[in-house]
Short mmCIF file of C-alpha atoms in Angstrom, two decimals:
data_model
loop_
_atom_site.label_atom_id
_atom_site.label_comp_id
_atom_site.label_asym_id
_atom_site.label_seq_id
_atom_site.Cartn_x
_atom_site.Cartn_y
_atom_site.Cartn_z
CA UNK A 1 107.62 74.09 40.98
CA UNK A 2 106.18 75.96 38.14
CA UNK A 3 108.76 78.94 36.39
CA UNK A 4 107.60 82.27 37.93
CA UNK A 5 105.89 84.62 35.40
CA UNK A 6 107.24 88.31 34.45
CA UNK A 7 105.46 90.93 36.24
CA UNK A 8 102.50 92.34 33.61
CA UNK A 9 102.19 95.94 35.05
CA UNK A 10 103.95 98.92 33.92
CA UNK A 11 106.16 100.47 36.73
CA UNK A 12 107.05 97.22 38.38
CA UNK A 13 110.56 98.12 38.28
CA UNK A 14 110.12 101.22 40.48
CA UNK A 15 109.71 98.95 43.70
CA UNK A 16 108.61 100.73 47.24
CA UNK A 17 111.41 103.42 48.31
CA UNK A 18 112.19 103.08 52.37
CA UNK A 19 109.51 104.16 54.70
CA UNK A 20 107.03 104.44 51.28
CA UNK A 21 103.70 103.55 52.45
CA UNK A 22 101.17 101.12 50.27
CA UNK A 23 99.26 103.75 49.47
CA UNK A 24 102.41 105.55 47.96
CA UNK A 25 103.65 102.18 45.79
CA UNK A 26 100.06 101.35 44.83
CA UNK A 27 99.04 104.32 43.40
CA UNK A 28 101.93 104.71 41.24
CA UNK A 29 101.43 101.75 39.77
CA UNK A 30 97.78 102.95 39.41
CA UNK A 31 98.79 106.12 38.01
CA UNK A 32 101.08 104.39 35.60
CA UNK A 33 98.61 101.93 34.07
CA UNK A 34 95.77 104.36 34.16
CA UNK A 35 93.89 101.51 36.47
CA UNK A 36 90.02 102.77 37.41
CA UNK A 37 88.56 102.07 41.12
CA UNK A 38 86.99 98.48 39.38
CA UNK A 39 90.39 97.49 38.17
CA UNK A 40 92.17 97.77 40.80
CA UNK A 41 89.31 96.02 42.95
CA UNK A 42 89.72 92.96 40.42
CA UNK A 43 93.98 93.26 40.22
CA UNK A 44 94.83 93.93 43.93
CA UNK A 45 92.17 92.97 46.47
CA UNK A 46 90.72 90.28 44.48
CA UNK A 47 87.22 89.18 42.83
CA UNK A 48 84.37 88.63 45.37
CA UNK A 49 86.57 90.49 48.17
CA UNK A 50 84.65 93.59 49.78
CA UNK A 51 85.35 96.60 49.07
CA UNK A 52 88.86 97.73 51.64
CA UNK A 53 89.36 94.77 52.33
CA UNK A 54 92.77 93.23 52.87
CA UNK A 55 95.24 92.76 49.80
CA UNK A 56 95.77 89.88 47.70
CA UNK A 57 99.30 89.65 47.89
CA UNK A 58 99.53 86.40 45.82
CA UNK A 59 98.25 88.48 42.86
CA UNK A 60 100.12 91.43 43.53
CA UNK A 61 103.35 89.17 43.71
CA UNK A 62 102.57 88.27 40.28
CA UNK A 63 101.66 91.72 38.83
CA UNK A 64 104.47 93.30 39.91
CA UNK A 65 107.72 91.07 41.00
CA UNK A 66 107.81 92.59 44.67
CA UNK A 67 108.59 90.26 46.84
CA UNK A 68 109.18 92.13 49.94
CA UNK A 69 106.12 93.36 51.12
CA UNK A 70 105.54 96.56 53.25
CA UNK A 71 103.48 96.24 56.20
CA UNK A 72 101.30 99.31 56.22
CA UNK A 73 102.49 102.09 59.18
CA UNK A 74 105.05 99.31 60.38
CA UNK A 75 103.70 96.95 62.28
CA UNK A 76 103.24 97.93 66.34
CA UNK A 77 102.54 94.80 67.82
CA UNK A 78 101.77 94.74 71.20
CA UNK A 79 100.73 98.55 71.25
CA UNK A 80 98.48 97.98 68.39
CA UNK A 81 95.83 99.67 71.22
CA UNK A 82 97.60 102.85 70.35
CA UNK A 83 97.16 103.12 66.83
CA UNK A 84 95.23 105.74 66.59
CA UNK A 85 97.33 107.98 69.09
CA UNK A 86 100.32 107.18 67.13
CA UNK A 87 98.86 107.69 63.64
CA UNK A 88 97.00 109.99 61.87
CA UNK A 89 93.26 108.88 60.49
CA UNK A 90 93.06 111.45 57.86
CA UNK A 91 95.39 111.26 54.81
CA UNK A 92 98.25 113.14 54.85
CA UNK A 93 100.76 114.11 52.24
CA UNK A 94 103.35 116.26 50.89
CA UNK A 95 102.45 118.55 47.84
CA UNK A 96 106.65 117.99 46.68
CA UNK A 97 106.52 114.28 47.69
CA UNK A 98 103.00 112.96 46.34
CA UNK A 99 104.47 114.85 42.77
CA UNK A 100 107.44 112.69 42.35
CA UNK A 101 104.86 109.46 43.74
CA UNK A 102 105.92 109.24 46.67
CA UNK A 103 103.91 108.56 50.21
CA UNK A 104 105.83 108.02 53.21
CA UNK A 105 104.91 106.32 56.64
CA UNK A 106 105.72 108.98 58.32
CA UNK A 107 103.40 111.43 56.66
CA UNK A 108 100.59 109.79 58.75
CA UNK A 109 102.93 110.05 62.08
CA UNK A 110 100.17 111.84 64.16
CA UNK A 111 103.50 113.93 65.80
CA UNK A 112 104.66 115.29 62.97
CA UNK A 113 103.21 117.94 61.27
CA UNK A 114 106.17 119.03 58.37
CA UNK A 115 107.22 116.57 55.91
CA UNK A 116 110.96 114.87 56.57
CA UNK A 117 112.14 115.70 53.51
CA UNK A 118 111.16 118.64 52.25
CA UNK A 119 110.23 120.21 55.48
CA UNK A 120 106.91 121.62 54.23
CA UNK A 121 104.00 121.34 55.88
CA UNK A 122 101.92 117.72 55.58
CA UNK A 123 98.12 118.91 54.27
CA UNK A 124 94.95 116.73 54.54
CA UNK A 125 93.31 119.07 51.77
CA UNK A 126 93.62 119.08 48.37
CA UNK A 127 95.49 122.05 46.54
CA UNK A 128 92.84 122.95 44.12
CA UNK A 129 89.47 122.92 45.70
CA UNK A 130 90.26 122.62 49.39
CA UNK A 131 88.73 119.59 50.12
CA UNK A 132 89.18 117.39 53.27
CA UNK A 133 90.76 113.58 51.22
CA UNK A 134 89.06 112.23 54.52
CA UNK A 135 89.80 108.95 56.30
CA UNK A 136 92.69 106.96 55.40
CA UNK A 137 91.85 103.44 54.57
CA UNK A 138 93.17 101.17 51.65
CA UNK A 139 90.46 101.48 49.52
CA UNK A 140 90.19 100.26 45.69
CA UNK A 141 88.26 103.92 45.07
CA UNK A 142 91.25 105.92 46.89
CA UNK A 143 94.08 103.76 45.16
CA UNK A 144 91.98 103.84 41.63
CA UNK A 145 91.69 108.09 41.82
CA UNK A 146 95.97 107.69 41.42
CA UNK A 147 96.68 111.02 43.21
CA UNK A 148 93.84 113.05 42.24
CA UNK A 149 91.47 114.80 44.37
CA UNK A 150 88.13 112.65 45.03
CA UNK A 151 85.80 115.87 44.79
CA UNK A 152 87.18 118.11 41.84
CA UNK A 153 89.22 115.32 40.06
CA UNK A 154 92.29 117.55 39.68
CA UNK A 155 95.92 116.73 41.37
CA UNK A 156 95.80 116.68 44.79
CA UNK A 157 99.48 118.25 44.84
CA UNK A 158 98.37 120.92 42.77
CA UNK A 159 100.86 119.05 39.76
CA UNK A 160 100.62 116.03 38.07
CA UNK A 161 102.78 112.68 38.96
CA UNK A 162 105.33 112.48 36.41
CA UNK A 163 108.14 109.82 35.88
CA UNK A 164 110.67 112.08 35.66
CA UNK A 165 110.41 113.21 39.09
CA UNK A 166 109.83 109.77 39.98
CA UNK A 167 113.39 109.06 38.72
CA UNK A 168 115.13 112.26 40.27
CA UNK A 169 113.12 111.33 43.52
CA UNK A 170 114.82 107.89 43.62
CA UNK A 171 118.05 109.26 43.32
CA UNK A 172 118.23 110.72 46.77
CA UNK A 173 117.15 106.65 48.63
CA UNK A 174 120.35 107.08 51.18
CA UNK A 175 119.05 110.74 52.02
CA UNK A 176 115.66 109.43 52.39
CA UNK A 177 116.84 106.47 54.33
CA UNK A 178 119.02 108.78 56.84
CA UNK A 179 115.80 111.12 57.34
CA UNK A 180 113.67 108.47 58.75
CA UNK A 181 116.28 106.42 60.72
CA UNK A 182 115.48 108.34 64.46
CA UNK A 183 111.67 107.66 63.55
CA UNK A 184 112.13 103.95 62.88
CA UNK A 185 114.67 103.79 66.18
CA UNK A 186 111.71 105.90 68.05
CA UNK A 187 108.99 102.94 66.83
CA UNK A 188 111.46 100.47 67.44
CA UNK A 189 111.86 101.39 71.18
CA UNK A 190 108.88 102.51 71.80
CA UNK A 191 106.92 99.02 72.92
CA UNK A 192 109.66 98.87 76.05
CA UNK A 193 108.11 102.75 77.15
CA UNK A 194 104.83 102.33 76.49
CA UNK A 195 103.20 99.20 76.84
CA UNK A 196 101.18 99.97 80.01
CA UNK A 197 99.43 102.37 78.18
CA UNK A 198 98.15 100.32 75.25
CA UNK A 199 97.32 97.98 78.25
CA UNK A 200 95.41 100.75 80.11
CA UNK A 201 93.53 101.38 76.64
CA UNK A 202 93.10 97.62 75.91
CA UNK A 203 91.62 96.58 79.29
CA UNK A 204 89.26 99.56 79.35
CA UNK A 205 87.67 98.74 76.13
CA UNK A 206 86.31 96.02 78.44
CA UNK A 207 83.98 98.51 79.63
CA UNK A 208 81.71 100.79 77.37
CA UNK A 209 81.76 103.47 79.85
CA UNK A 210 85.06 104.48 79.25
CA UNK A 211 85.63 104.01 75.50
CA UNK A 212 84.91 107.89 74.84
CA UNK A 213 87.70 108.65 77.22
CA UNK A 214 89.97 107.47 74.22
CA UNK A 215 88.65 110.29 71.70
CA UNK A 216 90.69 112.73 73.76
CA UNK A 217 93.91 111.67 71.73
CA UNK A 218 95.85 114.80 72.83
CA UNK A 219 96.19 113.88 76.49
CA UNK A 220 97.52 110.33 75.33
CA UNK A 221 99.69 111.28 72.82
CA UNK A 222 100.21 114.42 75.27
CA UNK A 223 101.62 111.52 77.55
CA UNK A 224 103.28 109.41 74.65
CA UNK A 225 105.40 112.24 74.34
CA UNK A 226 106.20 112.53 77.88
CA UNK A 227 107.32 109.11 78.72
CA UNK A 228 109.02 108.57 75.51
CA UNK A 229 109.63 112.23 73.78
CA UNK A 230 108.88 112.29 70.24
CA UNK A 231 111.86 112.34 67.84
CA UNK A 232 113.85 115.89 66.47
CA UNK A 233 111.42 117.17 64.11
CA UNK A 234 108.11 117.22 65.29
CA UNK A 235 106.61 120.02 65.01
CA UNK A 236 104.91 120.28 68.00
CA UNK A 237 105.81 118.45 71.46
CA UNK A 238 102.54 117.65 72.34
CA UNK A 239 102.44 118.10 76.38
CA UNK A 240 98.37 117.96 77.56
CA UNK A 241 98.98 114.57 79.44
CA UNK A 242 101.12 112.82 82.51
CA UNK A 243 100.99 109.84 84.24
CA UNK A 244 100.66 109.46 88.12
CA UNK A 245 102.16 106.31 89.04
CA UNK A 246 102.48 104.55 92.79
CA UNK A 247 104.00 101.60 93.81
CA UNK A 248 102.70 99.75 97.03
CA UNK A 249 102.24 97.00 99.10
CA UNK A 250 98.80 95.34 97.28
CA UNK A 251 95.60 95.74 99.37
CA UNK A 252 92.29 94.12 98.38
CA UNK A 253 89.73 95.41 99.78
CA UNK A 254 86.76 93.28 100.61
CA UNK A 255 84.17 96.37 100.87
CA UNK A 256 85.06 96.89 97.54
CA UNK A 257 84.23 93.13 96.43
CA UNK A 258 80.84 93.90 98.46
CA UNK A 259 80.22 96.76 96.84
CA UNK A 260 80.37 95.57 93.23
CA UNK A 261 77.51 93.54 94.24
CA UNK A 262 75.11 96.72 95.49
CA UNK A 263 74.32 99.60 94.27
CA UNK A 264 75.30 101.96 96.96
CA UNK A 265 78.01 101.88 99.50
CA UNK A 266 78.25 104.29 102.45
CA UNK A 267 80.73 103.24 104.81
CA UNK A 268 83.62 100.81 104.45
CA UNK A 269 87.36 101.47 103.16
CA UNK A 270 86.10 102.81 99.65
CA UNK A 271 84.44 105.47 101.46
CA UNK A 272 86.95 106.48 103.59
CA UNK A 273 89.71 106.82 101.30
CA UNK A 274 86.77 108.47 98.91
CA UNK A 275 86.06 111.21 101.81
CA UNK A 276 89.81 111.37 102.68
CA UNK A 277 90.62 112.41 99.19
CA UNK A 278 87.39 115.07 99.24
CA UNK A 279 89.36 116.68 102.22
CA UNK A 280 92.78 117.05 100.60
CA UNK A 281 91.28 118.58 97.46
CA UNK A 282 88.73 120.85 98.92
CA UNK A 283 91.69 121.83 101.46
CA UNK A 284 94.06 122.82 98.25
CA UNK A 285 91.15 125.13 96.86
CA UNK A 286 90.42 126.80 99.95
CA UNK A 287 94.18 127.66 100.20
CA UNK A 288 94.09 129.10 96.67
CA UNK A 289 90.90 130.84 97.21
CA UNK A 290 89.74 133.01 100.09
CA UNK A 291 86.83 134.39 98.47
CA UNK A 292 83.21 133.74 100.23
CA UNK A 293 82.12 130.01 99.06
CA UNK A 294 79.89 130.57 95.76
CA UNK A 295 75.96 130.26 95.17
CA UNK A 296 74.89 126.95 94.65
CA UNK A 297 74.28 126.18 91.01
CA UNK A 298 71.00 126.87 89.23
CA UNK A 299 69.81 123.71 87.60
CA UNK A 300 66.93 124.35 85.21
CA UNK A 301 66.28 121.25 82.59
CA UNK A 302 69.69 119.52 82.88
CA UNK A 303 71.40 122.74 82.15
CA UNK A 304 73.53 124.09 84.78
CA UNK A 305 74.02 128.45 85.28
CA UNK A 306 77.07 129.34 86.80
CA UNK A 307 77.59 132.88 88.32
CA UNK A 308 80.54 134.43 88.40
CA UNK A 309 81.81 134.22 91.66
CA UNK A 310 82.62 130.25 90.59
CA UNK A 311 86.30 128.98 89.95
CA UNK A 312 86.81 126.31 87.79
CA UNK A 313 88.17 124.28 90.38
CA UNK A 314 85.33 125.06 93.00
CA UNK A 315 83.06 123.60 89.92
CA UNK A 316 85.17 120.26 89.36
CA UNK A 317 85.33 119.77 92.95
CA UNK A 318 81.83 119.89 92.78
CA UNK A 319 81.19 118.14 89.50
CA UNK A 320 82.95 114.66 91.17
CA UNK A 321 81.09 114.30 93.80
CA UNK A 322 78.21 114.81 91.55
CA UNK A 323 79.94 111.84 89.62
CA UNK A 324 80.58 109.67 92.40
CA UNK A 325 78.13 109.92 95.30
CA UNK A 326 74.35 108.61 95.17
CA UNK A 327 72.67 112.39 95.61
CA UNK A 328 72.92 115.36 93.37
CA UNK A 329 75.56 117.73 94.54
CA UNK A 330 75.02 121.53 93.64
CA UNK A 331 76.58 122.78 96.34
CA UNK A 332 80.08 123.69 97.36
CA UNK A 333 80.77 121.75 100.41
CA UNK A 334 81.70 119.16 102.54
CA UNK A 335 79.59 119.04 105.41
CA UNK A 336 78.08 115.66 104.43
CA UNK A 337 78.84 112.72 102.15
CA UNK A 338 76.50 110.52 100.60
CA UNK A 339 76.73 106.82 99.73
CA UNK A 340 78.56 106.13 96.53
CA UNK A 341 77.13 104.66 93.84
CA UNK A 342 79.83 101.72 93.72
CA UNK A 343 78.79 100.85 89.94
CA UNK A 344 80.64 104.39 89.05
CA UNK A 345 83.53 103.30 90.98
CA UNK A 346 84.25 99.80 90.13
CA UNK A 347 84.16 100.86 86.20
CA UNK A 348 86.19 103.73 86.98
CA UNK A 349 88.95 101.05 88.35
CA UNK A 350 88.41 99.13 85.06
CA UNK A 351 87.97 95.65 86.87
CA UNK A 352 90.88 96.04 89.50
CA UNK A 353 90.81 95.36 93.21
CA UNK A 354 93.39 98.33 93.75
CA UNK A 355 95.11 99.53 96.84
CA UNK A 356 94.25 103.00 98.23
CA UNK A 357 97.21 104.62 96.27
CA UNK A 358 95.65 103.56 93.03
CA UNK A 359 91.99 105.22 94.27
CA UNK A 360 93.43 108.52 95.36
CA UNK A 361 94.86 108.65 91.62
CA UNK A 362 92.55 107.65 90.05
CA UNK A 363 90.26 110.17 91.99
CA UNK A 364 92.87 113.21 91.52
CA UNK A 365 93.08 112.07 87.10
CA UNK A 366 88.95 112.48 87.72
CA UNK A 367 89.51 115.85 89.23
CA UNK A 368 92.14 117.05 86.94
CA UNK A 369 89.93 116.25 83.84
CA UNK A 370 87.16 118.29 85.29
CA UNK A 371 89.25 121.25 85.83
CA UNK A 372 89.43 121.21 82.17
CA UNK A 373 86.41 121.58 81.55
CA UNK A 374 85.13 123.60 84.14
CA UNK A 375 87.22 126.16 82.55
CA UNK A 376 84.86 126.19 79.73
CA UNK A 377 81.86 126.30 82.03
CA UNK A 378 83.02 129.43 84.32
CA UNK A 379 84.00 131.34 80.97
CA UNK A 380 80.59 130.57 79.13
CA UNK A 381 78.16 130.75 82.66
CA UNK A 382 76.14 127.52 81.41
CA UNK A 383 76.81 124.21 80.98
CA UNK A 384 75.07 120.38 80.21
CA UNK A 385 75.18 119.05 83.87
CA UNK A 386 74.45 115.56 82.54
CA UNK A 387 77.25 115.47 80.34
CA UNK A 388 79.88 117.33 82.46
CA UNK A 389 78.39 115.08 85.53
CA UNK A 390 80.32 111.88 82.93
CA UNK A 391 83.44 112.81 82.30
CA UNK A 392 85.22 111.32 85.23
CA UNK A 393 84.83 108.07 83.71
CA UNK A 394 85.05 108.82 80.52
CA UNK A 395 88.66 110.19 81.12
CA UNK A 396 90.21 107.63 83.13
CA UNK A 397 92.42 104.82 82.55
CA UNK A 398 93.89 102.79 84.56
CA UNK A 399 96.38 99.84 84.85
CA UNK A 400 97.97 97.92 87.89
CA UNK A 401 100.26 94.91 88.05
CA UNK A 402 101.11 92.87 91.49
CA UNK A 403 104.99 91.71 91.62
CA UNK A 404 107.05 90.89 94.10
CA UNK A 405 104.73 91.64 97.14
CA UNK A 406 104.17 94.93 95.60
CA UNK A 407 101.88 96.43 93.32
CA UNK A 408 102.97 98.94 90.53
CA UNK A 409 100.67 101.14 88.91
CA UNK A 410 99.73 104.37 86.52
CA UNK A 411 96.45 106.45 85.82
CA UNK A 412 96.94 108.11 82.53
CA UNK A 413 95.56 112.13 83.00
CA UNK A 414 94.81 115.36 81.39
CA UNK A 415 97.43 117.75 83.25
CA UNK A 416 95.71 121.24 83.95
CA UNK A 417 99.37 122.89 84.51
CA UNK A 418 101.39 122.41 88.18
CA UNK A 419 97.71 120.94 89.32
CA UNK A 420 98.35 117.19 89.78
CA UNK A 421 101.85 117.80 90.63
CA UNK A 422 100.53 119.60 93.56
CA UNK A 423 98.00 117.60 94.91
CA UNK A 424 99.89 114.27 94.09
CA UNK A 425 103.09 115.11 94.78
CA UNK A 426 105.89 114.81 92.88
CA UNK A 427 106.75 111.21 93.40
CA UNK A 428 103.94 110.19 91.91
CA UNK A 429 104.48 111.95 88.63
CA UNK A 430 106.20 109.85 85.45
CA UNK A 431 107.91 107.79 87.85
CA UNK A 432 110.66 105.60 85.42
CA UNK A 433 111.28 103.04 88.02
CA UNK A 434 107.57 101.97 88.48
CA UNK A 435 106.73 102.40 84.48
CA UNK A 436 109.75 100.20 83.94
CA UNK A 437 108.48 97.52 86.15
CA UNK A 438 105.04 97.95 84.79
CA UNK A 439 106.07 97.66 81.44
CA UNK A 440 108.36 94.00 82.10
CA UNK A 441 105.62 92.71 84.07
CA UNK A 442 103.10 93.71 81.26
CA UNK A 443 105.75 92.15 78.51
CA UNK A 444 106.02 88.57 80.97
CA UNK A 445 102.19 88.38 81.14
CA UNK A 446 101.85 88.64 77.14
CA UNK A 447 105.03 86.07 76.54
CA UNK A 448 102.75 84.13 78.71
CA UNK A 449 99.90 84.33 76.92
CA UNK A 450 101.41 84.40 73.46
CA UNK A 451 102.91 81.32 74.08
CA UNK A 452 99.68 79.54 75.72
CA UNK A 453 97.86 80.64 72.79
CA UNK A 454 100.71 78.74 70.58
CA UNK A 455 100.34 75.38 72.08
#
């Protein structure tokens, strides 16, 4: 073998502090050799390589004598899915931390919201012109701008990078190691919590229907935070999401089979455990409300008027039938169902055969979301009935595993207050014995897989 060469870059002797992200350790060295957006395309991603595209870390080995290598916002694994819950898209930094050159990790936790070491708050804008830094991607151009603003040019931390803070910074490693230790136990445990939910996300990118569910990241990390709470130091506990859960004795149902292959379904198990579900929630309203039952709704060019006799939970009552059944429902009522357009159904369920427990929640998660939403709709007396008439689908995800004659399963939800609890009953909220058999029977089934895809 060839003697190794010295590393050519000034700075190489300041190697990445603990937790320091690659856009932290880069950009020093950026700032410290005065590198442009072109040079550092040419030193660290490579010649030919498009721009953002992965590093070269054979070059960067030579440039700068690291040899341990930080994987960007620690590697997740299996809940890779969750990414985006977990961490934040926009850049984030501290104005005290990005001065001395330093970018932590955990600056881009989506959960916290106040830096771990100087417990100031994280800002996505810079100090001197207010600008938004935008998305945050290893680019050459963001590395190459070495910690000034993109629009004015000036310091993003409102003071220039100097290497005398650098120094003084580097000083306090053990603090800054004993800071992020219960946020690297937190990551560390987290696959054995909450691996059915970056199964629920994975296996309903299957369907394109329910991919916008997904940009409602406050009801998943909402539920992140309730099945495995968010470390000491978060700023805010994030609670706008729970998890109804059942665990049964599997039942397929052939109607259901049948019905994938038609466009309409109007008797059969679906439909009864459909209308049986209509009954329990219109019952719960009527027991809430003893006002006169409202107007029907005005529809005049796909815009909905509400008057103001309307609850919000009259209106998502009425809004999921509107999803689900064949005929437009404007009407609070329940004098007659119609067929169900099965289509709406079967994507709903994300592919599964489930048993009836798994329909009712995934029915009540529907109804929940609604609520939401209908909120909005009572308080502004108009609404887009085409787009309200979607989000049943676009807010559920499901996932379901069959062990041991039994089948375990969770609907991730938006939770409207004491509402789910109440129609779904306690048992079925955030139940830890069926999540922790979801979860091992998720983690067999990718061991499986894994080690398939090995040989």
């Amino acid at each position: 073998m060839g003697e190794r060469t010295s590393p050519v870059l000034v700075g190489h002797e300041f190697s990445p502090l603990v937790d320091e992200s690659w856009y932290g350790s880069l950009t020093r060295i950026s700032r410290l050799n005065e590198l442009s957006p072109t040079a550092v395309q040419r030193l660290f991603f490579g010649r030919g390589r498009a721009r953002g595209s992965t590093l070269d870390t054979t070059a960067l080995r030579l440039l700068v004598g690291w040899d341990d290598f930080l994987v960007e916002r620690r590697q997740i694994g299996d809940l890779e899915p969750l990414r985006v819950i977990l961490w934040s898209e926009n850049l984030r930094y501290c104005p005290l931390c990005l001065e001395a050159g330093y970018h932590s990790v955990w600056h881009q936790f989506a959960a916290l919201e106040d830096c771990l070491v100087h417990a100031c708050q994280l800002r996505e804008r810079c100090m001197y012109c207010d600008a938004k830094l935008g998305e945050y991607k290893l680019t050459p151009r963001l590395i190459g701008q070495r910690f000034n603003c993109g629009s004015c040019g000036r310091h993003l931390a409102g003071g220039a990078f100097t290497i005398e803070a650098h120094l003084a910074f580097r000083d306090h490693y053990a603090e800054l190691a004993a800071r992020g230790r219960p946020y690297r136990k937190w990551l560390e445990a987290a696959p054995r919590y909450l691996l059915f939910m970056a199964e629920a996300r994975r296996r309903c990118k299957r369907y394109p229907a329910l991919c916008l569910g997904f940009a409602d990241v406050e009801v998943w990390r909402g539920t992140v935070n309730l099945v495995h709470p968010f470390p000491v130091g978060c700023a805010r506990q994030h609670r706008h999401g729970t998890v109804l859960t059942w665990r049964v004795r599997p039942v397929r149902w052939a109607s259901l089979q049948a019905a994938s292959r038609s466009r309409y379904l109007a008797s059969g198990d679906l439909w009864r455990a459909y209308c049986a579900v209509l009954r329990r929630l219109k019952a719960s309203i009527d027991c809430s409300r003893r006002d006169v039952c409202p107007p029907p709704l005005v529809l005049t060019g796909g815009e909905c008027l509400v008057q103001d006799t309307w609850t919000a939970t009259q209106l998502a009552f009425v809004l999921l039938r509107s999803h689900f059944e064949s005929l437009c429902v404007l009407r609070y009522e329940l004098d007659q169902i119609a067929a169900l357009q099965t289509a709406r159904f079967t994507n709903a369920l994300a592919g599964h055969l489930p048993s009836p427990a798994a329909l009712q929640a995934m029915l009540f998660a529907a109804y929940a979301a609604l609520v939401i939403a209908a909120r909005g709709y009572v308080r502004q007396r108009r609404f887009d009935y085409r787009v309200a008439c979607e989000i049943p689908t676009n807010h559920l995800s499901l996932v379901a595993v069959d062990t041991n004659s039994m089948q375990c399963g969770a609907v991730i939800a938006p939770d409207p207050g004491d509402l789910t609890g109440d129609l779904f009953g306690r048992r079925g909220l955030v139940n830890p014995e069926v999540l922790a058999c979801l979860n091992a029977s998720l983690e067999k089934e990718r061991s499986w897989e894994n080690s398939r895809g090995a040989n």
